[in-house]
Amino acid sequence: MSGDAPELAVPFDAAPLAAEPLETPRLRIRPLASADGDDVWEYQRLADVLRFIPWPERDRAEAQEHTDRRAASTVLAAAGDGIHFACELVGEPALRAGGGDRVVGDVMLRLDSVESARVEIGWVFHPGFQGRGLASEGAGAVLDLAFERLRAHRVHAILDRRNDDSARLCARLGMRLEATHLADDWFKGEWTDTEVWAVLREERTAFVAR
Ligand SMILES: CC(C)(COP(=O)(O)OP(=O)(O)OC[C@H]1O[C@@H](n2cnc3c(N)ncnc32)[C@H](O)[C@@H]1OP(=O)(O)O)[C@@H](O)C(=O)NCCC(=O)NCCS
């Protein structure tokens, strides 16, 4: 396979998006902030939400520390760096002090390889706001940012094979199931299968233009 040489736009700093968020029909998307702790806790504390993601059960204080850590990370420069985007539902009042719109989910981008311009995406939404296409809207906007602003060549998601909701989301975003790894992950006390879904920049462009 040939193609253009990778040209990842790193370091990529998401901080300016706090003042100039991404906007979709229903969401405002900007870097996660420590002040989002109350909103995030509302989904982070739920067993259903934790089932397929590598987050342990946390108490409120531990959850705040976790949100603080995620909020402090706004630059992608080296493999392993992550940015977490809060998805505010416009018109839904926030639970956090200070008002504003509620964070109903968040989307992560993690740099996998600078040399090969590979990026991982992940997502989590409050169950009370699922089934409305909000995750598709939020993850779609972040995926487009990964391709258009960060200039990723390929974006992938790693799923627990049993996570049908996430697999359907991948398909709705134009991602392909590339691989199924059997019993490759010792996860929450059992061997689990993982799926790798991915989309190349030109595939996403063609998918959006359909
Ligand atoms: C994965 C997850 C984000 C998917 O959320 P979701 O709300 O199902 O996804 P979407 O926002 O795309 O909504 C799609 C659903 O809403 C429906 N829908 C309603 N209005 C819609 C609209 N305007 N646009 C698109 N879908 C719409 C779709 O039919 C679909 O329903 P279906 O799955 O029964 O077919 C969510 O299940 C989650 O947070 N899970 C827990 C965390 C987790 O496991 N994360 C993944 C780690 S890899």
Coordinates of C-alpha atoms and ligand atoms in Angstrom, one line a residue:
M1 CA 0.0 0.0 0.0
S2 CA 1.5 3.4 -0.9
G3 CA 0.1 6.9 0.0
D4 CA 1.3 10.2 1.4
A5 CA 4.0 10.2 4.2
P6 CA 2.6 10.8 7.7
E7 CA 2.4 14.4 8.8
L8 CA 1.0 14.4 12.3
A9 CA 0.6 18.0 13.6
V10 CA 2.3 17.5 16.9
P11 CA 2.6 18.9 19.5
F12 CA -1.2 19.3 19.4
D13 CA -2.5 21.5 22.1
A14 CA -6.3 21.2 22.8
A15 CA -6.3 24.1 25.4
P16 CA -7.5 26.7 22.9
L17 CA -10.7 24.6 22.4
A18 CA -11.8 25.7 25.9
A19 CA -12.4 29.2 24.4
E20 CA -13.4 27.9 20.9
P21 CA -15.2 24.6 21.4
L22 CA -16.3 22.3 18.6
E23 CA -20.0 22.6 18.0
T24 CA -22.3 20.0 16.7
P25 CA -26.1 20.3 16.4
R26 CA -26.6 19.4 20.1
L27 CA -23.2 19.4 21.7
R28 CA -20.4 21.7 22.7
I29 CA -17.1 19.9 22.9
R30 CA -14.1 21.2 24.7
P31 CA -11.3 19.8 26.9
L32 CA -12.4 18.2 30.1
A33 CA -12.0 20.5 33.2
S34 CA -11.6 19.7 36.9
A35 CA -14.9 21.6 37.5
D36 CA -16.6 18.8 35.5
G37 CA -16.1 16.4 38.3
D38 CA -19.7 16.4 39.5
D39 CA -21.1 15.7 36.0
V40 CA -18.5 13.0 35.3
W41 CA -19.2 11.3 38.6
E42 CA -22.8 10.8 37.6
Y43 CA -21.7 8.3 34.9
Q44 CA -18.3 7.2 36.3
R45 CA -19.9 5.8 39.4
L46 CA -22.2 3.4 37.5
A47 CA -21.4 -0.3 37.3
D48 CA -22.9 -0.5 33.8
V49 CA -20.6 2.2 32.5
L50 CA -17.5 0.6 34.1
R51 CA -18.2 -2.9 32.7
F52 CA -16.1 -2.7 29.6
I53 CA -13.7 0.2 30.3
P54 CA -10.5 -0.1 32.2
W55 CA -11.7 2.1 35.1
P56 CA -11.8 0.6 38.6
E57 CA -14.6 1.5 41.0
R58 CA -13.7 4.8 42.6
D59 CA -15.2 6.8 45.4
R60 CA -16.1 10.4 44.8
A61 CA -12.6 11.7 45.9
E62 CA -10.8 9.2 43.8
A63 CA -13.0 10.0 40.9
Q64 CA -12.2 13.7 41.2
E65 CA -8.5 12.9 41.3
H66 CA -9.0 10.9 38.1
T67 CA -10.9 13.8 36.4
D68 CA -8.2 16.3 37.6
R69 CA -5.5 14.0 36.0
R70 CA -7.4 13.7 32.7
A71 CA -8.1 17.4 32.6
A72 CA -4.5 18.3 33.1
S73 CA -3.5 16.4 30.0
T74 CA -4.2 18.6 27.0
V75 CA -1.2 18.1 24.7
L76 CA -0.5 15.3 22.3
A77 CA 3.2 15.2 21.6
A78 CA 4.5 11.6 22.3
A79 CA 3.1 8.1 22.2
G80 CA 0.8 7.5 25.2
D81 CA -0.3 11.2 25.5
G82 CA -4.1 11.6 25.8
I83 CA -6.7 14.4 25.6
H84 CA -10.1 14.1 27.0
F85 CA -13.0 16.0 25.4
A86 CA -16.0 16.9 27.5
C87 CA -19.3 16.7 25.6
E88 CA -21.8 19.3 26.9
L89 CA -25.4 18.9 26.0
V90 CA -26.6 22.4 25.1
G91 CA -29.5 23.4 27.3
E92 CA -29.2 20.6 29.8
P93 CA -28.2 22.3 33.2
A94 CA -24.9 21.1 34.7
L95 CA -24.8 19.5 38.1
R96 CA -21.5 21.1 38.9
A97 CA -21.3 24.3 40.9
G98 CA -21.2 27.4 38.7
G99 CA -23.8 26.4 36.2
G100 CA -23.4 26.0 32.5
D101 CA -24.4 23.0 30.4
R102 CA -24.1 19.4 31.6
V103 CA -21.2 17.1 30.5
V104 CA -23.1 14.0 29.5
G105 CA -20.0 12.1 28.2
D106 CA -16.4 12.4 27.1
V107 CA -14.3 11.3 24.2
M108 CA -10.6 10.5 24.4
L109 CA -7.9 10.7 21.8
R110 CA -4.6 8.9 22.7
L111 CA -1.5 9.2 20.5
D112 CA -0.4 5.7 19.6
S113 CA 2.5 6.5 17.1
V114 CA 3.9 9.8 16.0
E115 CA 5.9 8.2 13.2
S116 CA 2.9 6.4 11.7
A117 CA 0.3 9.1 12.7
R118 CA -1.8 6.5 14.6
V119 CA -4.4 7.6 17.1
E120 CA -6.7 5.7 19.4
I121 CA -10.2 7.0 20.2
G122 CA -12.4 6.0 23.2
W123 CA -15.8 7.2 24.6
V124 CA -18.1 7.1 27.6
F125 CA -21.6 8.5 27.9
H126 CA -24.1 8.7 30.7
P127 CA -26.7 5.9 30.2
G128 CA -29.5 8.5 30.7
F129 CA -28.3 10.2 27.6
Q130 CA -27.6 7.1 25.4
G131 CA -29.7 6.0 22.6
R132 CA -30.1 9.5 21.2
G133 CA -27.1 9.6 18.8
L134 CA -25.2 11.9 21.1
A135 CA -22.1 9.7 21.3
S136 CA -22.2 9.4 17.5
E137 CA -22.3 13.2 17.3
G138 CA -19.5 13.8 19.9
A139 CA -17.2 11.0 18.7
G140 CA -17.8 12.0 15.1
A141 CA -16.7 15.5 15.8
V142 CA -13.6 14.4 17.7
L143 CA -12.8 11.8 14.9
D144 CA -12.9 14.6 12.4
L145 CA -10.6 16.8 14.6
A146 CA -8.2 13.9 14.7
F147 CA -8.0 13.7 10.9
E148 CA -8.4 17.3 10.0
R149 CA -6.5 19.2 12.7
L150 CA -4.2 16.6 14.1
R151 CA -3.7 15.1 10.7
A152 CA -3.9 11.5 11.8
H153 CA -3.5 8.8 9.2
R154 CA -5.5 6.1 11.1
V155 CA -7.8 6.2 14.1
H156 CA -8.6 2.9 15.9
A157 CA -10.7 1.8 18.9
I158 CA -10.1 -1.2 21.1
L159 CA -13.2 -2.8 22.4
D160 CA -14.2 -5.6 24.7
R161 CA -15.8 -8.1 22.2
R162 CA -19.0 -8.1 24.2
N163 CA -19.4 -4.4 24.0
D164 CA -22.1 -4.3 21.3
D165 CA -23.1 -0.7 21.9
S166 CA -19.5 0.4 21.2
A167 CA -19.3 -1.8 18.1
R168 CA -22.4 -0.3 16.7
L169 CA -21.0 3.2 17.4
C170 CA -17.8 2.3 15.5
A171 CA -19.9 1.1 12.5
R172 CA -21.9 4.4 12.7
L173 CA -18.7 6.3 12.5
G174 CA -17.5 4.5 9.4
M175 CA -14.9 2.3 11.2
R176 CA -14.2 -1.3 10.1
L177 CA -13.7 -4.3 12.3
E178 CA -10.1 -5.2 11.6
A179 CA -9.2 -7.9 14.1
T180 CA -10.6 -10.0 16.9
H181 CA -8.1 -11.1 19.5
L182 CA -9.1 -14.2 21.5
A183 CA -8.5 -14.2 25.2
D184 CA -5.8 -11.6 24.9
D185 CA -6.7 -9.4 27.8
W186 CA -6.9 -10.3 31.5
F187 CA -9.6 -7.8 32.4
K188 CA -11.6 -7.4 35.6
G189 CA -10.9 -11.0 36.7
E190 CA -11.3 -12.9 33.5
W191 CA -9.8 -13.5 30.0
T192 CA -11.6 -11.4 27.5
D193 CA -11.6 -11.1 23.7
T194 CA -10.8 -7.7 22.2
E195 CA -11.9 -6.2 18.9
V196 CA -9.9 -3.6 16.9
W197 CA -12.0 -1.2 14.8
A198 CA -10.2 1.4 12.6
V199 CA -10.7 4.0 9.9
L200 CA -8.2 5.7 7.6
R201 CA -8.4 9.4 6.9
E202 CA -9.6 8.8 3.3
E203 CA -12.2 6.3 4.4
R204 CA -13.7 8.7 6.9
T205 CA -13.7 11.5 4.2
A206 CA -15.6 9.2 1.8
F207 CA -17.9 8.0 4.6
V208 CA -18.9 11.6 5.6
A209 CA -19.4 12.5 2.0
R210 CA -21.9 9.6 1.3
Ligands
LIG1 C1 -20.6 3.1 23.7 C2 -21.6 4.2 24.0 C3 -20.9 5.5 24.1 C4 -22.7 4.2 22.9 O1 -23.7 5.1 23.3 P1 -25.0 5.2 22.4 O2 -25.9 6.2 23.0 O3 -25.6 3.8 22.2 O4 -24.5 5.7 21.0 P2 -25.1 6.8 20.0 O5 -25.1 8.1 20.6 O6 -24.4 6.6 18.7 O7 -26.7 6.4 19.9 C5 -27.0 5.4 19.0 C6 -28.4 4.8 19.4 O8 -29.3 5.9 19.5 C7 -30.3 5.7 18.4 N1 -30.5 7.1 17.9 C8 -31.6 7.9 18.3 N2 -31.5 9.1 17.7 C9 -30.3 9.1 16.9 C10 -29.7 10.0 16.1 N3 -30.2 11.2 15.9 N4 -28.5 9.7 15.5 C11 -28.0 8.5 15.7 N5 -28.5 7.5 16.5 C12 -29.7 7.8 17.1 C13 -29.7 4.8 17.4 O9 -30.7 4.1 16.7 C14 -28.8 3.9 18.3 O10 -29.6 2.9 18.9 P3 -29.2 1.3 18.9 O11 -27.8 1.2 19.4 O12 -30.2 0.7 19.7 O13 -29.2 1.0 17.4 C15 -22.3 3.9 25.4 O14 -23.0 2.7 25.3 C16 -21.4 3.9 26.6 O15 -21.0 5.0 27.1 N6 -21.0 2.7 27.1 C17 -20.2 2.7 28.4 C18 -18.8 3.0 28.2 C19 -18.1 2.1 27.2 O16 -18.3 0.9 27.2 N7 -17.2 2.8 26.4 C20 -16.5 2.1 25.3 C21 -15.2 1.7 25.7 S1 -14.4 1.0 24.2

